[in-house]
CSV table of N, CA and C in Angstrom, one decimal:
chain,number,residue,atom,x,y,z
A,262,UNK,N,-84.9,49.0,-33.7
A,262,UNK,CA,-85.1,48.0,-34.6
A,262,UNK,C,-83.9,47.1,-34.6
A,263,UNK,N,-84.1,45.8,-34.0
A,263,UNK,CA,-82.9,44.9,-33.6
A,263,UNK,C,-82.3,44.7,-35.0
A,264,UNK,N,-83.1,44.3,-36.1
A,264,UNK,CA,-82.7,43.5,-36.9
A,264,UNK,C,-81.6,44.3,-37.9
A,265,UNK,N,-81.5,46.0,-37.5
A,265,UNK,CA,-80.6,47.0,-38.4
A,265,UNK,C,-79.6,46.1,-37.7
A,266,UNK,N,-79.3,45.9,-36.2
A,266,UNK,CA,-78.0,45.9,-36.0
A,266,UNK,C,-77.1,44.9,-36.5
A,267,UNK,N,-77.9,43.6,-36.8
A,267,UNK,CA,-77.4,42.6,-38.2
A,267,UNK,C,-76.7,43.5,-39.3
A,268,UNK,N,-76.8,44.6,-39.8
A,268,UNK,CA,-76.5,44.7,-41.1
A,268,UNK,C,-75.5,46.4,-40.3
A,269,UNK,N,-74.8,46.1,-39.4
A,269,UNK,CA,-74.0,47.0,-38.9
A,269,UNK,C,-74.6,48.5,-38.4
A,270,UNK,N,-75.6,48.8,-39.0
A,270,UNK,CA,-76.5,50.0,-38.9
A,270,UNK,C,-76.2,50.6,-37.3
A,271,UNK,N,-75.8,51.8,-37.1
A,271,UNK,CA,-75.4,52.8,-35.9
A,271,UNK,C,-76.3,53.8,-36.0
A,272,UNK,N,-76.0,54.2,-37.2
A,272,UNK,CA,-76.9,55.7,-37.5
A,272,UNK,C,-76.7,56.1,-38.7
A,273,UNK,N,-76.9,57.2,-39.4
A,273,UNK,CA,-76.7,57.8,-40.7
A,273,UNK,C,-75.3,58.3,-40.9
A,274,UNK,N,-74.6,58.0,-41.9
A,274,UNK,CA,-73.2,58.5,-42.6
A,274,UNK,C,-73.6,58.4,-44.0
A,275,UNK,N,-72.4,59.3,-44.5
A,275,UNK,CA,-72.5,59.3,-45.9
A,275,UNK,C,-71.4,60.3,-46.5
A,276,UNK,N,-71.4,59.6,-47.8
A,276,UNK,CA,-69.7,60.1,-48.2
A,276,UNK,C,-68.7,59.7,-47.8
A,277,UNK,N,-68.2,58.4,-47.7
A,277,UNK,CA,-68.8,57.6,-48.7
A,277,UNK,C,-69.7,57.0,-47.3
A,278,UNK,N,-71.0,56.0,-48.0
A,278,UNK,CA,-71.7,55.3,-46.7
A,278,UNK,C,-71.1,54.2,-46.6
A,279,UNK,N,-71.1,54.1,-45.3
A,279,UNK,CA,-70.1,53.0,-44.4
A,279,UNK,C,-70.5,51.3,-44.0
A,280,UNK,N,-71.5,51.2,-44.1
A,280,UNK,CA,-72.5,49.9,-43.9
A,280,UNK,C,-73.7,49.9,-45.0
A,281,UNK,N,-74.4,49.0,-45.8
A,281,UNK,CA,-75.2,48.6,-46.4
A,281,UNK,C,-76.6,49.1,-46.7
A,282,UNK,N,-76.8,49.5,-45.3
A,282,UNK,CA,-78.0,50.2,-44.7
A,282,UNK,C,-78.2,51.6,-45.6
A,283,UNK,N,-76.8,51.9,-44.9
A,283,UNK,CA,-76.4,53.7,-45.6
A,283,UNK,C,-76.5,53.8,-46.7
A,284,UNK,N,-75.5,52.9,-47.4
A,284,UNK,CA,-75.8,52.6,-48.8
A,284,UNK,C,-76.9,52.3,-49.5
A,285,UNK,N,-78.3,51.9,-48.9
A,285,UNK,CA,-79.3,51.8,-49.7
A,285,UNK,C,-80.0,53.5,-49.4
A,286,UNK,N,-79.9,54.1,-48.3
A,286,UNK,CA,-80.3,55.0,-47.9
A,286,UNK,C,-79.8,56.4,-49.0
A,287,UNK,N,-78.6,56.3,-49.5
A,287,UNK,CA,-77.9,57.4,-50.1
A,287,UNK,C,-78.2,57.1,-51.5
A,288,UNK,N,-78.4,56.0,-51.9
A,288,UNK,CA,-78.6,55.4,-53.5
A,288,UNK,C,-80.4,55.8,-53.4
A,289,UNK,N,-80.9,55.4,-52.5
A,289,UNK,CA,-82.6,56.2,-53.0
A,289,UNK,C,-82.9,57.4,-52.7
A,290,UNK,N,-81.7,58.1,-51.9
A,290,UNK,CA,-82.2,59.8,-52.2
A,290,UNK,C,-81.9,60.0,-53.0
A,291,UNK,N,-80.8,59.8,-53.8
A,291,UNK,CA,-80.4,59.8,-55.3
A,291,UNK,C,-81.4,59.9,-56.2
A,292,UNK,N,-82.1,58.6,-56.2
A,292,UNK,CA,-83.6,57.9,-56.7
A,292,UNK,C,-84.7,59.3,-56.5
A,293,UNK,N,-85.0,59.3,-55.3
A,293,UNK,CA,-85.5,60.0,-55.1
A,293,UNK,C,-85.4,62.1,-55.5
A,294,UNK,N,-84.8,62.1,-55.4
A,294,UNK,CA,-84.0,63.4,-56.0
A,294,UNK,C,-84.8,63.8,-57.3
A,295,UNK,N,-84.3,62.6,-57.7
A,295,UNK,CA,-84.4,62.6,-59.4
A,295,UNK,C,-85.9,62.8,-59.9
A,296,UNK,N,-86.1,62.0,-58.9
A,296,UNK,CA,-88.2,62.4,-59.2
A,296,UNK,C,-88.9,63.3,-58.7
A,297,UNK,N,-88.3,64.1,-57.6
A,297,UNK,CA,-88.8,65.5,-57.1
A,297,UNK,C,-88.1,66.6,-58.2
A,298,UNK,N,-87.1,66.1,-59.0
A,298,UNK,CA,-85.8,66.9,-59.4
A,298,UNK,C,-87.3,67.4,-61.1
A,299,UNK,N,-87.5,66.5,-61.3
A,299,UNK,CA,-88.7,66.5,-62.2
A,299,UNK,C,-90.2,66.8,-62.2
A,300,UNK,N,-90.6,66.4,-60.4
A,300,UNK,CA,-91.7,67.3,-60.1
A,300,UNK,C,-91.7,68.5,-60.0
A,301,UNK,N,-90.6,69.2,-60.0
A,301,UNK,CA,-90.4,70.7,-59.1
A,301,UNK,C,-90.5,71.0,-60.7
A,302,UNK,N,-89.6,70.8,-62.0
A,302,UNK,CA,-89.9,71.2,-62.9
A,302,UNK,C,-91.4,71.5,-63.7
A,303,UNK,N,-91.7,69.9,-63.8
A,303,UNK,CA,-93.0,70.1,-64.3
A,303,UNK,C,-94.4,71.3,-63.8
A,304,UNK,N,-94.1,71.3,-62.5
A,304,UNK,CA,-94.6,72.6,-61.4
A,304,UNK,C,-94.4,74.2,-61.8
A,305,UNK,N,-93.0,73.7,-62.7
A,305,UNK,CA,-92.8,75.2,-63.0
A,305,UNK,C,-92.4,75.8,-61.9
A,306,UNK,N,-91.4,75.4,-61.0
A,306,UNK,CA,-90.3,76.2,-60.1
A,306,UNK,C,-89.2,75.7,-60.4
A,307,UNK,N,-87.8,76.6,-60.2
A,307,UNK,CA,-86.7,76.7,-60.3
A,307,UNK,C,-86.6,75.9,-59.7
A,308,UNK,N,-86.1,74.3,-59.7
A,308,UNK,CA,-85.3,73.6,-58.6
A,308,UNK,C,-84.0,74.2,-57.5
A,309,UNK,N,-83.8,75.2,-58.0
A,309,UNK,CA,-82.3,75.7,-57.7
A,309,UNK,C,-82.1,76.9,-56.2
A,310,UNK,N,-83.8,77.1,-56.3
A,310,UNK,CA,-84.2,78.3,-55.0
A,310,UNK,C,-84.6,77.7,-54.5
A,311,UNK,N,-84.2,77.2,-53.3
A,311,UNK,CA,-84.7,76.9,-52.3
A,311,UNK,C,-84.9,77.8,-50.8
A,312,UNK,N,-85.9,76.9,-49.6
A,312,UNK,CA,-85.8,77.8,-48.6
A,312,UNK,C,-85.2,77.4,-47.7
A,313,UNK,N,-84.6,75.8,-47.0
A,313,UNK,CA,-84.0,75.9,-46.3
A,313,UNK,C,-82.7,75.2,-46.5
A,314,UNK,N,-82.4,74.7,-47.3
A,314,UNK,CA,-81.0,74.6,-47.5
A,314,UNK,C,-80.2,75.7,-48.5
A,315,UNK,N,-79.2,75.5,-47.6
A,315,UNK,CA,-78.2,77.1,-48.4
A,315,UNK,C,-78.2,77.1,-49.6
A,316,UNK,N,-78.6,78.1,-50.5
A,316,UNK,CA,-78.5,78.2,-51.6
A,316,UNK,C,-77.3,78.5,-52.5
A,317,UNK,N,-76.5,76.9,-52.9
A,317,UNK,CA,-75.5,76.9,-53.1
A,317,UNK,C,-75.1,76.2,-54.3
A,318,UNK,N,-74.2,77.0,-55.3
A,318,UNK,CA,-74.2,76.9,-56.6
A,318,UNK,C,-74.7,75.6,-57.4
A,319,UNK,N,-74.8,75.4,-58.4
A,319,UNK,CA,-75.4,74.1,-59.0
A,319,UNK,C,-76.1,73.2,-58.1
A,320,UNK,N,-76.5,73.1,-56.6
A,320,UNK,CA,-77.0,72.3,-56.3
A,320,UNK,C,-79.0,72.7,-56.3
A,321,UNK,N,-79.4,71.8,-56.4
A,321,UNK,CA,-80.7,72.1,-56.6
A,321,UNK,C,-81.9,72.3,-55.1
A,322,UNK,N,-81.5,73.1,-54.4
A,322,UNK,CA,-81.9,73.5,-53.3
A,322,UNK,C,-83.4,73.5,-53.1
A,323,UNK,N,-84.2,73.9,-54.0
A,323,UNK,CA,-85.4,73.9,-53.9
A,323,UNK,C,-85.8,72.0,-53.8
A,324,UNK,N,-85.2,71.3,-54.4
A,324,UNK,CA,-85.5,70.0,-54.6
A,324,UNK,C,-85.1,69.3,-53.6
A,325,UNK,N,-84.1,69.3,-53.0
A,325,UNK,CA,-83.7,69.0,-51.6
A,325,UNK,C,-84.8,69.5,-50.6
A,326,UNK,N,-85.4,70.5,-50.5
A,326,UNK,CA,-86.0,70.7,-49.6
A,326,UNK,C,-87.6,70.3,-49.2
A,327,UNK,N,-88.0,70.0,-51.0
A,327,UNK,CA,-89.4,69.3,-51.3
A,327,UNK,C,-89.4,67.6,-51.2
A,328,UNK,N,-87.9,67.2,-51.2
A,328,UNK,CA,-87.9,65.4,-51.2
A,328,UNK,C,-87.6,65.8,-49.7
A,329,UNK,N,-87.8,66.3,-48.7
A,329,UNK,CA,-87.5,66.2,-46.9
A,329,UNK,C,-88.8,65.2,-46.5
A,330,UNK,N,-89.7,65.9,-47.0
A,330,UNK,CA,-91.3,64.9,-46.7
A,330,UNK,C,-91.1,63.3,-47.4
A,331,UNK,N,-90.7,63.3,-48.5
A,331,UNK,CA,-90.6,62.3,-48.6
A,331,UNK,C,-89.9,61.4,-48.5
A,332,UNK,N,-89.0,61.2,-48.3
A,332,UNK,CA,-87.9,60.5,-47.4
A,332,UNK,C,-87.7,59.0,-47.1
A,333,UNK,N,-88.4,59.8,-45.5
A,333,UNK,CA,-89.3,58.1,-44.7
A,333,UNK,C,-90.9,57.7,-45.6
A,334,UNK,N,-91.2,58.5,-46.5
A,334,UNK,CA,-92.4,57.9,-47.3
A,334,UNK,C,-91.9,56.7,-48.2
A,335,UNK,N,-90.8,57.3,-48.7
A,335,UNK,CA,-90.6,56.3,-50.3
A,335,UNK,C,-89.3,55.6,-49.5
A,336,UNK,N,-88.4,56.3,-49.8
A,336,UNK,CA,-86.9,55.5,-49.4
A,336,UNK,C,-86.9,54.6,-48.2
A,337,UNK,N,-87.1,55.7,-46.9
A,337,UNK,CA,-87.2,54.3,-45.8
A,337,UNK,C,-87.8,53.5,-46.1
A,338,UNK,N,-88.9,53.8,-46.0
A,338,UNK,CA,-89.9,52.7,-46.3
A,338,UNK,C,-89.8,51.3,-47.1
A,339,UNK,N,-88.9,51.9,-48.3
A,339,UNK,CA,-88.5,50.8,-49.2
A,339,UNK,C,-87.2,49.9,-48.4
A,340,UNK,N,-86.5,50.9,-47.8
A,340,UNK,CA,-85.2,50.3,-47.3
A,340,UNK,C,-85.8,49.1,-46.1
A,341,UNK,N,-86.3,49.4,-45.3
A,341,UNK,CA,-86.9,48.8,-44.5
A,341,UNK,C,-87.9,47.4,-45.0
A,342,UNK,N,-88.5,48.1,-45.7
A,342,UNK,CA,-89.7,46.7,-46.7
A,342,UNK,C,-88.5,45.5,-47.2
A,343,UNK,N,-87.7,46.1,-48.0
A,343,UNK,CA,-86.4,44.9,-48.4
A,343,UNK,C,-85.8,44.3,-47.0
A,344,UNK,N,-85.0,44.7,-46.0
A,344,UNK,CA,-84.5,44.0,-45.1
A,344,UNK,C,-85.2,43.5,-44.3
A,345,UNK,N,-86.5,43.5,-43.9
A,345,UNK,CA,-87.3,42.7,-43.5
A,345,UNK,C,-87.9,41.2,-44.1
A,346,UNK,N,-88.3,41.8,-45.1
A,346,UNK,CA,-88.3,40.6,-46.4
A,346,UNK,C,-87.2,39.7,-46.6
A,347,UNK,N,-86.5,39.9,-46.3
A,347,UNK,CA,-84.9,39.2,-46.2
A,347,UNK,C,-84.4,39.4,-47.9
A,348,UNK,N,-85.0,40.3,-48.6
A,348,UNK,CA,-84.4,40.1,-49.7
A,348,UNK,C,-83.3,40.4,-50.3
A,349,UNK,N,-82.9,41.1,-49.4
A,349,UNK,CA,-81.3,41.3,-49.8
A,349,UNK,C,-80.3,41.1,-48.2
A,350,UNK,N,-79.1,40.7,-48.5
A,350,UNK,CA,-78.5,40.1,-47.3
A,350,UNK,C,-77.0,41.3,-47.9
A,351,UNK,N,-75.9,41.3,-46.5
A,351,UNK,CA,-75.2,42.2,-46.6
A,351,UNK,C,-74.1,41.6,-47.8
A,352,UNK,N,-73.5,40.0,-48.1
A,352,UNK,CA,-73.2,39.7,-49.3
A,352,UNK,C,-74.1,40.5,-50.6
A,353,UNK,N,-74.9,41.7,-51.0
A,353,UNK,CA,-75.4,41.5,-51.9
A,353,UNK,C,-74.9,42.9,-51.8
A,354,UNK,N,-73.9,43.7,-51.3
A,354,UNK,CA,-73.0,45.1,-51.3
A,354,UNK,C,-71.5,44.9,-51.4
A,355,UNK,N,-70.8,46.2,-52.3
A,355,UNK,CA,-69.9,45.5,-52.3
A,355,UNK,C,-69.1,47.1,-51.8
A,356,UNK,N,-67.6,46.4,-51.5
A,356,UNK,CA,-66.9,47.8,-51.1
A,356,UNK,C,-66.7,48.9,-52.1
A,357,UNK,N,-66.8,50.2,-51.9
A,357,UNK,CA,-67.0,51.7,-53.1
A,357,UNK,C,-64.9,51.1,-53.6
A,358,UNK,N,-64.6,51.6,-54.4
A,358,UNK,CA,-63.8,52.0,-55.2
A,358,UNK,C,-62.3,51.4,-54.4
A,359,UNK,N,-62.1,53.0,-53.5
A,359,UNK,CA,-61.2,53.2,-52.9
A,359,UNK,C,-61.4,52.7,-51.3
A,360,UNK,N,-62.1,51.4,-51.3
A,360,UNK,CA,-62.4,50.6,-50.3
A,360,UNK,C,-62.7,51.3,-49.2
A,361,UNK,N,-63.6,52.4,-48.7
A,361,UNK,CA,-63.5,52.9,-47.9
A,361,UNK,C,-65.4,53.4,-47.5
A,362,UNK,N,-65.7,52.7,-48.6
A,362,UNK,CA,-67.6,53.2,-48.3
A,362,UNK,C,-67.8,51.4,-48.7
A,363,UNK,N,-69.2,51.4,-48.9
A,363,UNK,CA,-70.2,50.1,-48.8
A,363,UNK,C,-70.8,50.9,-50.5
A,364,UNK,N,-71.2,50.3,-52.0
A,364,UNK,CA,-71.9,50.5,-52.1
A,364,UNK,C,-72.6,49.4,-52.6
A,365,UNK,N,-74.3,49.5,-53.5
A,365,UNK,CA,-75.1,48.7,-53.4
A,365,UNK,C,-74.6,47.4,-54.9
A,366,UNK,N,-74.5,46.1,-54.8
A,366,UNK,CA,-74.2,45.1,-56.1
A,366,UNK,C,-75.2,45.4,-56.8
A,367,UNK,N,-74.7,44.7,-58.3
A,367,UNK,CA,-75.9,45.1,-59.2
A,367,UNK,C,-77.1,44.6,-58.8
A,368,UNK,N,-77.5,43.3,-58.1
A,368,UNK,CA,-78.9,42.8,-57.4
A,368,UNK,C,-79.2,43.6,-56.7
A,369,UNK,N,-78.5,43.7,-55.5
A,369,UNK,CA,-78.6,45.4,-54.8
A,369,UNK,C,-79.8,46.6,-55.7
A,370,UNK,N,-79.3,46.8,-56.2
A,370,UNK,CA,-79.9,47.9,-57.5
A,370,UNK,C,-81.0,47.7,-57.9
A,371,UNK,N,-81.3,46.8,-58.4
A,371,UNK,CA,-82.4,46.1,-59.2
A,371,UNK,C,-83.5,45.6,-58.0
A,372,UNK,N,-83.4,45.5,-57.1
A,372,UNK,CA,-84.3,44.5,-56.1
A,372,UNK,C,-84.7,46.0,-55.8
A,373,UNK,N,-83.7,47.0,-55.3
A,373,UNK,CA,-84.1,48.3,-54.5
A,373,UNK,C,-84.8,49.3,-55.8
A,374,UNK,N,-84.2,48.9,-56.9
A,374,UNK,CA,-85.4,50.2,-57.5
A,374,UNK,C,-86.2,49.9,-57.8
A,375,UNK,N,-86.8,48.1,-58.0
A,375,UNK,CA,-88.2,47.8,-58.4
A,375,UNK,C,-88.6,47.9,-56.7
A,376,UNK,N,-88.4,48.1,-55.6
A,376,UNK,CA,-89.1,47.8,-54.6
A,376,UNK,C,-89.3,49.6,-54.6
A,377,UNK,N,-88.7,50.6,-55.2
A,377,UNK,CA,-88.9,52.1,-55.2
A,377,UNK,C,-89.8,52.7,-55.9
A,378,UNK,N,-90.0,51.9,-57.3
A,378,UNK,CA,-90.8,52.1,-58.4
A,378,UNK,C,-92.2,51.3,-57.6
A,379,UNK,N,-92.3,50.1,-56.7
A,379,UNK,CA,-93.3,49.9,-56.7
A,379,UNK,C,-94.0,51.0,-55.4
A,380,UNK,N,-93.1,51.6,-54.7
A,380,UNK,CA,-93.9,52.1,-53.7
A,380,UNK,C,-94.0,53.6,-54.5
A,381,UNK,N,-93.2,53.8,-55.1
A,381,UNK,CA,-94.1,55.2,-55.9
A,381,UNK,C,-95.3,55.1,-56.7
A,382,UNK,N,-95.9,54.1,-57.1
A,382,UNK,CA,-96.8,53.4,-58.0
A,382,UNK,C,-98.1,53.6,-56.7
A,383,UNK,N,-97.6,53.1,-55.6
A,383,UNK,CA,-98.8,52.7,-54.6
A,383,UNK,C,-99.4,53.8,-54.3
A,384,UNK,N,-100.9,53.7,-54.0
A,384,UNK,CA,-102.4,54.5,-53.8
A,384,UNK,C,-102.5,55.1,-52.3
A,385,UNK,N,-101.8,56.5,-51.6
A,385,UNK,CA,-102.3,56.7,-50.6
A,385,UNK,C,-103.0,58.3,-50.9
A,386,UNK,N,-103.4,58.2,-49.6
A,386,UNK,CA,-105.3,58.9,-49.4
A,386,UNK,C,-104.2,60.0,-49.5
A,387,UNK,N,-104.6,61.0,-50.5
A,387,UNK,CA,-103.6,62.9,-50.3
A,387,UNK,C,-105.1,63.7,-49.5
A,388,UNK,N,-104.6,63.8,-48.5
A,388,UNK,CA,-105.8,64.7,-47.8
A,388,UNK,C,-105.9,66.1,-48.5
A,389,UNK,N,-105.7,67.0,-49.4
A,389,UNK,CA,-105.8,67.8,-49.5
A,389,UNK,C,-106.7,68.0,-51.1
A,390,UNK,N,-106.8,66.6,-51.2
A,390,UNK,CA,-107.8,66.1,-52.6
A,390,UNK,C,-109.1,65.3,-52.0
A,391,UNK,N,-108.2,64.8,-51.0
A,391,UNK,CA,-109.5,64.1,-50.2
A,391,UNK,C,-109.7,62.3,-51.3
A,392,UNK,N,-108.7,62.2,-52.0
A,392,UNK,CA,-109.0,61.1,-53.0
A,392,UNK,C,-107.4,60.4,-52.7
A,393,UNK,N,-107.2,59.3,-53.3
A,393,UNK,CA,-106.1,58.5,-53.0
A,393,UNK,C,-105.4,58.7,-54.7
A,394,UNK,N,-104.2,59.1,-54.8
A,394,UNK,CA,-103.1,59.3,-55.8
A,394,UNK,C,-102.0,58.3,-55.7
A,395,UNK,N,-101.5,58.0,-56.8
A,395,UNK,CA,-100.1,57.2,-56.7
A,395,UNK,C,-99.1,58.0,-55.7
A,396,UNK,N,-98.6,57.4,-55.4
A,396,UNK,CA,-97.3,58.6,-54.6
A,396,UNK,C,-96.1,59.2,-55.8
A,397,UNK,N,-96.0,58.7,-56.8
A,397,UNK,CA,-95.6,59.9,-57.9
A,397,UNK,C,-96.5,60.9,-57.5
A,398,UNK,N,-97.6,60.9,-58.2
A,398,UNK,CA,-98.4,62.0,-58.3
A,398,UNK,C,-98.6,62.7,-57.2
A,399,UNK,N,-98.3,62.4,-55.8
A,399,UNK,CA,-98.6,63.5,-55.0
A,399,UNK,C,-97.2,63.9,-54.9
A,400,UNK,N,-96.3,63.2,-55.6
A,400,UNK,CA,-95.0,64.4,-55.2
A,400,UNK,C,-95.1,65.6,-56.1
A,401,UNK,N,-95.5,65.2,-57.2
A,401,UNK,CA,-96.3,66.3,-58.2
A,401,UNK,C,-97.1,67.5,-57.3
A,402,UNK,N,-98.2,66.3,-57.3
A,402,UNK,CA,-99.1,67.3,-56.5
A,402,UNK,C,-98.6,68.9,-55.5
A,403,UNK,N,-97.3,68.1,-54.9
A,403,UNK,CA,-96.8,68.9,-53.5
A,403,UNK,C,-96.4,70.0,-54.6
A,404,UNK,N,-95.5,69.6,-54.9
A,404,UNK,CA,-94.9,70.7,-56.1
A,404,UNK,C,-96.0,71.8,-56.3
A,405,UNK,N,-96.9,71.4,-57.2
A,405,UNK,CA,-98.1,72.7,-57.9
A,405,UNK,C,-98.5,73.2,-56.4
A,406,UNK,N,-98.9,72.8,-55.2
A,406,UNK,CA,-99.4,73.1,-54.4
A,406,UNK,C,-98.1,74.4,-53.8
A,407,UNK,N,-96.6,73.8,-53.3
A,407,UNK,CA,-95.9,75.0,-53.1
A,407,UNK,C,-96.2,76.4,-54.4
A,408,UNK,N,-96.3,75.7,-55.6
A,408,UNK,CA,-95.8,76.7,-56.5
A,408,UNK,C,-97.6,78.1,-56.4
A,409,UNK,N,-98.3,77.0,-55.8
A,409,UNK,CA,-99.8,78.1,-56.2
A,409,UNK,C,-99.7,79.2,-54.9
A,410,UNK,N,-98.7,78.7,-53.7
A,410,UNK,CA,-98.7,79.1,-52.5
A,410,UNK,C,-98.0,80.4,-52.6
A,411,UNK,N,-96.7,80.5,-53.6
A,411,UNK,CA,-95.9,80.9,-53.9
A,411,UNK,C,-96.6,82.1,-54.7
A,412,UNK,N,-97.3,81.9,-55.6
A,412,UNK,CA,-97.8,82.9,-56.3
A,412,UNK,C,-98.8,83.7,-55.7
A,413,UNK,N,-99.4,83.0,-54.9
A,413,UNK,CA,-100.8,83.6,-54.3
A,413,UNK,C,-100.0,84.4,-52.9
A,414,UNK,N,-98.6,84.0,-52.7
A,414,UNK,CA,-98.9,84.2,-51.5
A,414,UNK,C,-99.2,84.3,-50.2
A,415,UNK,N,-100.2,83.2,-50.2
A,415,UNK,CA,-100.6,82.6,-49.4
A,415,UNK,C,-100.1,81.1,-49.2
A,416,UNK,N,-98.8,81.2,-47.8
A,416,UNK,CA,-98.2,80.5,-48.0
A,416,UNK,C,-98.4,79.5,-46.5
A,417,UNK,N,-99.0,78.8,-47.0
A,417,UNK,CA,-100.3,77.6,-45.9
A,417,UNK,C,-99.7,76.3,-46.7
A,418,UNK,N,-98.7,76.0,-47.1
A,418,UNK,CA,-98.3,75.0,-47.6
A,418,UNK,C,-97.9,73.8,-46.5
A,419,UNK,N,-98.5,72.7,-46.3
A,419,UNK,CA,-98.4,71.5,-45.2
A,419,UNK,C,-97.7,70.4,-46.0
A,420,UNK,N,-96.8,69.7,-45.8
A,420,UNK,CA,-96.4,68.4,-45.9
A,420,UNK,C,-97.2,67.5,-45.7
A,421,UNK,N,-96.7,66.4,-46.9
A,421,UNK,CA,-97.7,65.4,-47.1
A,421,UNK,C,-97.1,64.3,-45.9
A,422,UNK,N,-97.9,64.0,-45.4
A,422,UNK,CA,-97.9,63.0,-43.9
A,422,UNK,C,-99.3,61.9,-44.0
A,423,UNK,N,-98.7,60.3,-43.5
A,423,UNK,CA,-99.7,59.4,-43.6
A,423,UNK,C,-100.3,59.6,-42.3
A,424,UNK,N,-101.6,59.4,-43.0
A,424,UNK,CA,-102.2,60.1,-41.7
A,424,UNK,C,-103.2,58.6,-41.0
């Protein structure tokens, strides 16, 4: 994707993120976090047990491992939808603190979580309903789906993929 390399884009870093790119990338797993961080509850699982990242004190491991599917669903997607659009330019980030990361200006913020909020809003087909759900709700969905897997046992749990 030629047009990342305008906006310094190499690859993924973080902590602090180093170019614009990264910085929208680390600010919507954030975003995102937060809404699995709440599906996993409503589901009635421990956010905190997870299976593949180490299970390690106060972090919420189970939740990290249920936002992996969605990722490139919501965040890329969004990150990508904005810099194509041209709607945000690298003037619209500013340096972190201790001048050593990129992060997002307040326009920054606002353009990327209404462009977050609108793709979690959006209608795709959940094959396992066979009906089309907002993409909140299938993050939901995934959730009750790990948790009935979990109880039953029967652990046939697939990631949600656009198919």
């Amino acid at each position: 994707m030629r047009f990342l390399a305008e906006w310094n884009f190499t690859g993924r870093n973080r902590q602090p993120p180093l170019d614009p790119i990264n910085a929208l990338l680390s600010w919507g797993y954030g975003v995102l976090l937060a809404r699995v961080f709440s599906a996993a509850v409503m589901a009635g699982l421990d956010p905190y047990l997870g299976f593949f990242h180490a299970n390690l004190p106060y972090r919420p491991n189970l939740v990290l491992d249920l936002m992996e599917e969605f990722r490139p669903l919501v965040v890329d997607w969004a990150v990508l939808q904005l810099i194509k659009a041209g709607l945000l330019t690298p003037e619209d980030f500013e340096p972190s603190p201790d001048g050593t990361g990129v992060w997002l200006g307040s326009l920054a913020k606002k353009l990327f979580l209404g462009e977050l909020e609108r793709r979690f809003r959006e209608p795709l087909l959940y094959p396992p309903q066979s009906r089309r759900l907002a993409l909140s709700q299938i993050v939901l969905e995934q959730a009750r789906w790990l948790g009935r897997c979990l109880v039953s046992g029967n652990l046939e749990y697939e990631a949600m993929e656009l198919r």
